[in-house]
Tab-separated table of C-alpha atoms and ligand atoms in Angstrom:
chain	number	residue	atom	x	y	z
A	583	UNK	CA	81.909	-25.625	14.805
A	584	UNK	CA	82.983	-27.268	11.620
A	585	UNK	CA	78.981	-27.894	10.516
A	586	UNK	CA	78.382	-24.172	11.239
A	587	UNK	CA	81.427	-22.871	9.279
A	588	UNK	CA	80.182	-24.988	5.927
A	589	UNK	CA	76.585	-23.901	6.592
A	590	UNK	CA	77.722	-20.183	6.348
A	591	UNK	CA	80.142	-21.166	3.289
A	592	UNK	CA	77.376	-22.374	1.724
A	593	UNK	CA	75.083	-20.048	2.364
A	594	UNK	CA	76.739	-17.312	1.435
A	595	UNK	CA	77.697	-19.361	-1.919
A	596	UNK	CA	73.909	-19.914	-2.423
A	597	UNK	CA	73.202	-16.212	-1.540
A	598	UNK	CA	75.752	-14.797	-3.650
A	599	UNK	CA	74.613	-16.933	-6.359
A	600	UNK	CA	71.701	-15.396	-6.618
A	601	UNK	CA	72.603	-11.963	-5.736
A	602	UNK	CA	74.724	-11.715	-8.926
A	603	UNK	CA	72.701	-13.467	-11.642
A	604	UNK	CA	75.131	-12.866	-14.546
A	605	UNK	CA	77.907	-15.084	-13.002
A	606	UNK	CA	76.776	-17.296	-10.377
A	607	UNK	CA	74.454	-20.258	-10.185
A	608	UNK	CA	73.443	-20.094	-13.840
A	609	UNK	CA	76.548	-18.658	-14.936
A	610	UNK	CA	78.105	-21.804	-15.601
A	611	UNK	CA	75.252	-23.677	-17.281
A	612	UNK	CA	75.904	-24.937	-20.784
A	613	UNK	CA	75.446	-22.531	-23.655
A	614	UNK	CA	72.326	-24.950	-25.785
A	615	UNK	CA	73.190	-25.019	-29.627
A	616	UNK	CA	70.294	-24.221	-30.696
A	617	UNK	CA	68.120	-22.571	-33.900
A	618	UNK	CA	67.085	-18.880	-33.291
A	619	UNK	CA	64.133	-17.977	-35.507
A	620	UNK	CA	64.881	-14.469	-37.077
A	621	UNK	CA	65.211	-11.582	-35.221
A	622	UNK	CA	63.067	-8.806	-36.733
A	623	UNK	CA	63.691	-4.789	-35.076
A	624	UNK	CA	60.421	-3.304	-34.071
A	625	UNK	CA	59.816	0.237	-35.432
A	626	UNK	CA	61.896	2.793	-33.452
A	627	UNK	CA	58.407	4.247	-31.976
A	628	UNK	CA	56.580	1.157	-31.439
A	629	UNK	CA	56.955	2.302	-27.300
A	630	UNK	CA	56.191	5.754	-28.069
A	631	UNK	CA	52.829	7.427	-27.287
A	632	UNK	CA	51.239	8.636	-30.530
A	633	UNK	CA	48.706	11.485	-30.974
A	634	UNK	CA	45.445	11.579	-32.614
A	635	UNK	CA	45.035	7.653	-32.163
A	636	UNK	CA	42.060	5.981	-30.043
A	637	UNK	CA	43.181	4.853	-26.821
A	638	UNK	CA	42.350	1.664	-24.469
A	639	UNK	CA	41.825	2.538	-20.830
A	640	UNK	CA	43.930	0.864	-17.765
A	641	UNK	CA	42.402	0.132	-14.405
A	642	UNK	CA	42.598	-1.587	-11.612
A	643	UNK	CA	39.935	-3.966	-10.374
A	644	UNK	CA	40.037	-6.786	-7.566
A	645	UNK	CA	38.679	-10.620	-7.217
A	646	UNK	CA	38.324	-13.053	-4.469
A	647	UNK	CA	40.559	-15.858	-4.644
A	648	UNK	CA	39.770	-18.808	-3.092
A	649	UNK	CA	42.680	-19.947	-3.401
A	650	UNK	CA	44.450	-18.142	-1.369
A	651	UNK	CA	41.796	-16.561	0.729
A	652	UNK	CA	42.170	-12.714	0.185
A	653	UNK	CA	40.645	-10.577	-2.192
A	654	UNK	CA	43.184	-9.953	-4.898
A	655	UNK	CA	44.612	-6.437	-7.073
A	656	UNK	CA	44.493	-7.182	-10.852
A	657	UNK	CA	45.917	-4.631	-13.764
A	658	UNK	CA	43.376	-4.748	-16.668
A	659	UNK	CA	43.880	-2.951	-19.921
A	660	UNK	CA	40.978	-2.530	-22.482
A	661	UNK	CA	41.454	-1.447	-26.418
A	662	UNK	CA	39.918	1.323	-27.899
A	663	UNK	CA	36.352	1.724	-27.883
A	664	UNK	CA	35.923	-1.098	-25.856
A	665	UNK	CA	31.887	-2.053	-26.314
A	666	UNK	CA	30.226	-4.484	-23.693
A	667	UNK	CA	27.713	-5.789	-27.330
A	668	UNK	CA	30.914	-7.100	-28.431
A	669	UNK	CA	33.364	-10.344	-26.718
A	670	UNK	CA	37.066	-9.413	-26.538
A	671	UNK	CA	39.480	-12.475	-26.330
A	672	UNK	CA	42.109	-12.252	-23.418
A	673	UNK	CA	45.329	-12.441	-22.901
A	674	UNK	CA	47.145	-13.200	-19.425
A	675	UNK	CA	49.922	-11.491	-19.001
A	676	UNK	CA	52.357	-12.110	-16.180
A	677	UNK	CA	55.310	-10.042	-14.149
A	678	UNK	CA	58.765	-11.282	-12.810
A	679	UNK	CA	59.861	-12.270	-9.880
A	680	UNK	CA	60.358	-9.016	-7.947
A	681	UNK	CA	57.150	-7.441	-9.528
A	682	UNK	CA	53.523	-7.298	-8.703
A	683	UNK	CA	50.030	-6.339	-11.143
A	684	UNK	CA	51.505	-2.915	-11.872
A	685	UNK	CA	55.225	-4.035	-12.929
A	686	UNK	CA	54.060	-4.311	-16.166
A	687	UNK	CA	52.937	-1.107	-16.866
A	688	UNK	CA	56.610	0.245	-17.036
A	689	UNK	CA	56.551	-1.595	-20.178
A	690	UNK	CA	53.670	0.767	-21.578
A	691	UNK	CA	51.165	-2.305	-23.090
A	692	UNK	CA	48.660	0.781	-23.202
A	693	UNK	CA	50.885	2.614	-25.542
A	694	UNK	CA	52.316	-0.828	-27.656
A	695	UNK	CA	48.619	-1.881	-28.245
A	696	UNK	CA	47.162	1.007	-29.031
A	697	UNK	CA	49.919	1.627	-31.826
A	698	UNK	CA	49.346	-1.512	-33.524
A	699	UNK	CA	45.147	-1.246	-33.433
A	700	UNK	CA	46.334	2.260	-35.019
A	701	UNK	CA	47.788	0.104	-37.413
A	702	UNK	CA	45.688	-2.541	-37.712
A	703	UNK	CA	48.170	-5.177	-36.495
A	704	UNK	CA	46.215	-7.111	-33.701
A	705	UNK	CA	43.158	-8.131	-32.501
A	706	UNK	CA	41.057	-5.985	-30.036
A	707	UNK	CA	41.639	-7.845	-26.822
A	708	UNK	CA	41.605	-7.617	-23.049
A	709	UNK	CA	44.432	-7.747	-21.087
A	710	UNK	CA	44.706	-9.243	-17.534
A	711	UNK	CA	47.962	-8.276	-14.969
A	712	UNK	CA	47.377	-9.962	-12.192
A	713	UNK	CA	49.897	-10.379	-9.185
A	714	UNK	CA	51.484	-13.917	-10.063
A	715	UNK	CA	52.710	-14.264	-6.043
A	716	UNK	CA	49.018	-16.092	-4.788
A	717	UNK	CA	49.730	-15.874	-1.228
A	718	UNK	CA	48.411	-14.275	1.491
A	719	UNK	CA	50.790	-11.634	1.368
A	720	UNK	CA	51.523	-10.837	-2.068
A	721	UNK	CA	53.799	-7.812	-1.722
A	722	UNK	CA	57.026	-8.149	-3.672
A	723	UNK	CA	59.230	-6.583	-0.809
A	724	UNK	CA	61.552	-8.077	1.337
A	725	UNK	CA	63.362	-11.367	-0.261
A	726	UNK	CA	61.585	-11.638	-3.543
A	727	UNK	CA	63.700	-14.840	-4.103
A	728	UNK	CA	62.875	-16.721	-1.045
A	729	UNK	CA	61.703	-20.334	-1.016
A	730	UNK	CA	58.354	-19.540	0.862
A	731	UNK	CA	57.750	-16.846	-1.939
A	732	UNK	CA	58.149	-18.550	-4.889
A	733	UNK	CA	56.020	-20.882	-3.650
A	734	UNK	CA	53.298	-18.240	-4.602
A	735	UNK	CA	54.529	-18.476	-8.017
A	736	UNK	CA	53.293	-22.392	-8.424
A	737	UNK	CA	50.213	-21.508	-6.632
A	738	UNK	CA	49.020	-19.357	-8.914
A	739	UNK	CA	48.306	-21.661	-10.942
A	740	UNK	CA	45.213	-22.757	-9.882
A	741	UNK	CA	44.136	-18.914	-8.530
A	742	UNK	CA	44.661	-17.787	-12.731
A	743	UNK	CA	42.566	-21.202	-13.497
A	744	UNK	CA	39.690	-21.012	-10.645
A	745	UNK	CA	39.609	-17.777	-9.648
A	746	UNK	CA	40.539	-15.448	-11.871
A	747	UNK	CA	39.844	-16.715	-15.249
A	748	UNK	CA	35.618	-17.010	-14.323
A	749	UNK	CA	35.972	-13.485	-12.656
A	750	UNK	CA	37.213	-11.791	-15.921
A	751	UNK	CA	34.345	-13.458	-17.853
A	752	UNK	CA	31.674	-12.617	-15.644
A	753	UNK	CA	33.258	-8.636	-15.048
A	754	UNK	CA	34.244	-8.012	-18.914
A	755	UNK	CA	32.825	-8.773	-22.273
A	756	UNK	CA	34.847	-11.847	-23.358
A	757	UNK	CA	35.097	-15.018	-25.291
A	758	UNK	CA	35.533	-18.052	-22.843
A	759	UNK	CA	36.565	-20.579	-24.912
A	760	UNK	CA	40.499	-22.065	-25.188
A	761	UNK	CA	40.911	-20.472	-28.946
A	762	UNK	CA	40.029	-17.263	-27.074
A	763	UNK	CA	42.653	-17.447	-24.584
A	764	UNK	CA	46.405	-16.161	-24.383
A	765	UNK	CA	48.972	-16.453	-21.316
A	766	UNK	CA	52.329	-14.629	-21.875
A	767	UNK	CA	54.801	-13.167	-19.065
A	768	UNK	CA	58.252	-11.547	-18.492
A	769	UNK	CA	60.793	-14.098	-16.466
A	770	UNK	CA	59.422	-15.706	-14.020
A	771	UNK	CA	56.135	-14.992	-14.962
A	772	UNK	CA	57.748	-15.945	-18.370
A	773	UNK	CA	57.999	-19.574	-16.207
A	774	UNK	CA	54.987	-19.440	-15.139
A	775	UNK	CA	53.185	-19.289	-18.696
A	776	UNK	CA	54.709	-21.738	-19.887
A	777	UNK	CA	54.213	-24.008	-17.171
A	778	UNK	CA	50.417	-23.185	-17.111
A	779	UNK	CA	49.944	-22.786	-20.921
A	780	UNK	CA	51.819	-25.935	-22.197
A	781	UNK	CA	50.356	-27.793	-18.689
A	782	UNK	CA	46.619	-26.527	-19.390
A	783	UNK	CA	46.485	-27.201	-23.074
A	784	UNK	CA	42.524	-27.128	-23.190
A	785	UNK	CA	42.669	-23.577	-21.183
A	786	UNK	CA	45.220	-21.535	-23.698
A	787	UNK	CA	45.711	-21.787	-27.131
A	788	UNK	CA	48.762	-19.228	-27.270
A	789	UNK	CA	51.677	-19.248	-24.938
A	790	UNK	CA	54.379	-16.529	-24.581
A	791	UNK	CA	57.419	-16.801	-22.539
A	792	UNK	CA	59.761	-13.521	-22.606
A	793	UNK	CA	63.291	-14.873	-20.912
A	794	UNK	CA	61.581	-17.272	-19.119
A	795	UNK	CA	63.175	-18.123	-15.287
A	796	UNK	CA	64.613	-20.955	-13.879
A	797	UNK	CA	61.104	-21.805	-12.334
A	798	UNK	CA	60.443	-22.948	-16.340
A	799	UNK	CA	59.875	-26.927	-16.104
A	800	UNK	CA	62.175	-28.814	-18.004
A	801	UNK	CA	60.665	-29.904	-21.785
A	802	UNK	CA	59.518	-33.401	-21.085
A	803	UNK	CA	57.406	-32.107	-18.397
A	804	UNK	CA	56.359	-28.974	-20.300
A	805	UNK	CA	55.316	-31.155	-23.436
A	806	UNK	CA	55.029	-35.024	-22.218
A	807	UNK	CA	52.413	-35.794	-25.446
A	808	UNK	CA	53.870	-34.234	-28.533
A	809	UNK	CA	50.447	-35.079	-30.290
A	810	UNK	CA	48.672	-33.561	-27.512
A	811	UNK	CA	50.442	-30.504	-27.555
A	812	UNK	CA	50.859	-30.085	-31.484
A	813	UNK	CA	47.012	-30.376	-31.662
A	814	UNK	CA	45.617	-27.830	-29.111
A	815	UNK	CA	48.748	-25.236	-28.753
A	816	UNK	CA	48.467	-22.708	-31.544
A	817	UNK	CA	51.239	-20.883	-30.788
A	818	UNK	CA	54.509	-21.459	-28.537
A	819	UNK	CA	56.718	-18.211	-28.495
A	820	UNK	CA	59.702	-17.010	-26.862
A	821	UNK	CA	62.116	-14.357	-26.734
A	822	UNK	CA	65.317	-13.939	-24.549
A	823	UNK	CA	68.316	-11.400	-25.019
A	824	UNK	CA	71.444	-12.487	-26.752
A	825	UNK	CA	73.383	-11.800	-23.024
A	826	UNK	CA	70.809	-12.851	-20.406
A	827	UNK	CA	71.976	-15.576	-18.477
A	828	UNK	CA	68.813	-17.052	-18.231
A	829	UNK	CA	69.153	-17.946	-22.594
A	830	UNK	CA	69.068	-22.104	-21.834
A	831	UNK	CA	65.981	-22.146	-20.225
A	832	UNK	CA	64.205	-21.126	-23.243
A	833	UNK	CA	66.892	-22.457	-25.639
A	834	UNK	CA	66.150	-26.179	-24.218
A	835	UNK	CA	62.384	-25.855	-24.694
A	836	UNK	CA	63.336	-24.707	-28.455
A	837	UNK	CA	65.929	-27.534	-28.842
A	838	UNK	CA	63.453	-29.936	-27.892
A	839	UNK	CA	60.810	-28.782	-29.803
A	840	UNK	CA	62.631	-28.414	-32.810
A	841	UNK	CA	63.708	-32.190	-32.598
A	842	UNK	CA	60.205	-33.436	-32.010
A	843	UNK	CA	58.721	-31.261	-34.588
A	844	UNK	CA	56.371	-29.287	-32.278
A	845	UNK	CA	55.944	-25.715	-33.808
A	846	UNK	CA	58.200	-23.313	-32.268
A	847	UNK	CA	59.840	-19.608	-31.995
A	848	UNK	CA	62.638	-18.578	-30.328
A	849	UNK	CA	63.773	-14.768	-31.051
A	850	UNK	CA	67.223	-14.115	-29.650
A	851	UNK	CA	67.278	-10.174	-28.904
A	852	UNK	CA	70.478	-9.040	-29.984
A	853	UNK	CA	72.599	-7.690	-26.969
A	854	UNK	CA	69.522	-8.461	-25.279
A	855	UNK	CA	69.502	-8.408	-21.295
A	856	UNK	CA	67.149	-8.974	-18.834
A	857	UNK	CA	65.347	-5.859	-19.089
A	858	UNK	CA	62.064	-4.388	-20.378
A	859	UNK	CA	63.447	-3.849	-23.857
A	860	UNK	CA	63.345	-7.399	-24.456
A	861	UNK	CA	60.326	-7.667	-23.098
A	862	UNK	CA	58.220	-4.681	-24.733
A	863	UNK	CA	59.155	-6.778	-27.686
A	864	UNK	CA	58.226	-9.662	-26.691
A	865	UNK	CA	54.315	-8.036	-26.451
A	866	UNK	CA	54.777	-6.009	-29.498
A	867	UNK	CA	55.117	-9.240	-31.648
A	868	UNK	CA	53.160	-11.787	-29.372
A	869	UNK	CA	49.891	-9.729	-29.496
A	870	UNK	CA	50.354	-9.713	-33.442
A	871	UNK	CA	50.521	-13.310	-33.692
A	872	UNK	CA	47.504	-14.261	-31.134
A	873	UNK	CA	43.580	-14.214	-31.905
A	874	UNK	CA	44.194	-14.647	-35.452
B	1340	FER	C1	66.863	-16.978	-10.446
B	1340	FER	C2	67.164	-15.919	-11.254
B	1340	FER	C3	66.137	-15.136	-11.788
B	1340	FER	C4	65.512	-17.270	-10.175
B	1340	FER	C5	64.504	-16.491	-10.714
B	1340	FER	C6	64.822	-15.411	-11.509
B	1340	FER	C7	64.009	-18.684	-9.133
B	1340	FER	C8	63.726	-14.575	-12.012
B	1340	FER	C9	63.937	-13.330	-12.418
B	1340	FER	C10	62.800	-12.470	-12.799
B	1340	FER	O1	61.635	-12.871	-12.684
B	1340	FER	O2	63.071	-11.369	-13.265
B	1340	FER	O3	67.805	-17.762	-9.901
B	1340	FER	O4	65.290	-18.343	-9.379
C-alpha cells in the first residue's frame, strides 16, 4: 500500500512537473552567469506580409523513410523565382515538441524570407519542415511529452541524415555539400539541431537553436573536440527569451563555449517567453547570417 501511495506521489510530482513548465522540474535549475551577445529589435514589420514583393511558394511533399518505415509529410518553402538551372542551399528547420511539419508555418517563414530577399538580406535558399517525431505514428496528439514519443525525437536523427537529406537533393535544385547546409529549430527541435548539427559536423556548417529543450545534450557531448568543431562549424547561434525557463540549456552551451573559445551567439530576447515571437526572430536573423 505504502509502494503504491509513493508511486502516485511521485507521479503526480513528475506529471505536474511537466504540466507547469514555468515552476516545476526546471524551475529550480540554476540561473548560468553567462555573456548575452547584443540583442538587436527586428523591424516592427519584419512578420508582416508586404505588397508588390516576389514571393516563394510553400508546399507539401512526402519521402520514404527507411528509417522508420512509412512514407513521411515534409513542409518545403522555396524563394522567389525559384529556377531548377540554378542550386539553392538548404536549411533544416525543425518544430517543438507538441508540433508537427506545419507548426512552423504559424511563424510565417514565407512572409520573413520573402521580406529580407525584398531587401536583399539573405541568400535564396530552400527550406525543409519536416516532422522531427520519426516514428511510425508521428501525430503530435495525445501525450506529446511521453517517453515512447520523444524517443522519435533522437530517431530522427538518422531519418534527416539518410532519408531525408538525399530526397531533397534528388526532388529540388540544391547544393549538397556541408558549406551548403543549415539545421535550425524552435525548442525541442531547437535540441534536436544542435544535437545533430554540432554531432554531424561534416553534414552542417550552420546550426541554430531557438530556446533549445531539455533534450539539448550537455556541452562536452555537444562539442567533445574544440578543434574539430571550431574548424568545420561556421556558425553556432542561439536565442532564448529573457523569462523562458528553459534559458540554461542554451546559457551552458554559451558558457562553455565562451571559455573554450569556440565562436558563439547567444541573443537573450527581452521579456522573451516560449513563444513564436522569440522564435520568428530567431529565423529573421539566422537566415541573414547563413550561406554567406
Ligand atoms: C520539457 C519542457 C519542454 C521537455 C521538453 C520541452 C523533454 C519542449 C518544449 C517544446 O518543444 O516546446 O520538460 O522535456
Amino acid at each position: 500500500m505504502k509502494k503504491i501511495f509513493l508511486f502516485a506521489l511521485l507521479s503526480l510530482a513528475f506529471w505536474g512537473a511537466q504540466a507547469q513548465p514555468g515552476g516545476g522540474m526546471f524551475g529550480n535549475m540554476p540561473k548560468i552567469d553567462v555573456k548575452f551577445n547584443e540583442y538587436v529589435a527586428a523591424p516592427a514589420d519584419f512578420d508582416k506580409e508586404q505588397t508588390g514583393i516576389a514571393r516563394g511558394t510553400i508546399e507539401e511533399t512526402t519521402y520514404e523513410s527507411k528509417t522508420v518505415g512509412t512514407t513521411r509529410k515534409v513542409t518545403v518553402y522555396l524563394p522567389p523565382q525559384y529556377d531548377k538551372t540554378k542550386k539553392y542551399p538548404v536549411l533544416y528547420l525543425l518544430h517543438g515538441i507538441g508540433g508537427d511539419h506545419k507548426e512552423w508555418l504559424q511563424g510565417v517563414p514565407g512572409t520573413i524570407m520573402d521580406n529580407l530577399y525584398a531587401a536583399g538580406k539573405a541568400e535564396p535558399m530552400i527550406i525543409v519542415m519536416p516532422n522531427g517525431r520519426a516514428l511510425p505514428d508521428d501525430r503530435a496528439g495525445g501525450d506529446v511529452y511521453s517517453q515512447e514519443k520523444q524517443k522519435g525525437f533522437a530517431i530522427f536523427e538518422r531519418d534527416l541524415i539518410d532519408d531525408l537529406i538525399p530526397f531533397i537533393q534528388s526532388r529540388y535544385s540544391t547544393y549538397t555539400d556541408q558549406a551548403h547546409r543549415a539545421v535550425a529549430g524552435l525548442s525541442m527541435g531547437g535540441g534536436q539541431s544542435l544535437n545533430f548539427g554540432l554531432g554531424n559536423l561534416d553534414q552542417f556548417a550552420y546550426v541554430g537553436g531557438f530556446s533549445s529543450a531539455p533534450n539539448t545534450k550537455a556541452p562536452e557531448e555537444l562539442i567533445p573536440n574544440v578543434e574539430a568543431t571550431k574548424k568545420q562549424n561556421k556558425l553556432l547561434w542561439m536565442v532564448c527569451g529573457s523569462d523562458d525557463f528553459l534559458m540554461m540549456f542554451s546559457a551552458r552551451l554559451k558558457a562553455f563555449c565562451d571559455e573554450k573559445d569556440v565562436p558563439c551567439t547567444l541573443v537573450e530576447y527581452p521579456g522573451g517567453k516560449h513563444d513564436f515571437v522569440v522564435w520568428k526572430y530567431g529565423l529573421y536573423n539566422f537566415a541573414q547570417l547563413i550561406f554567406k
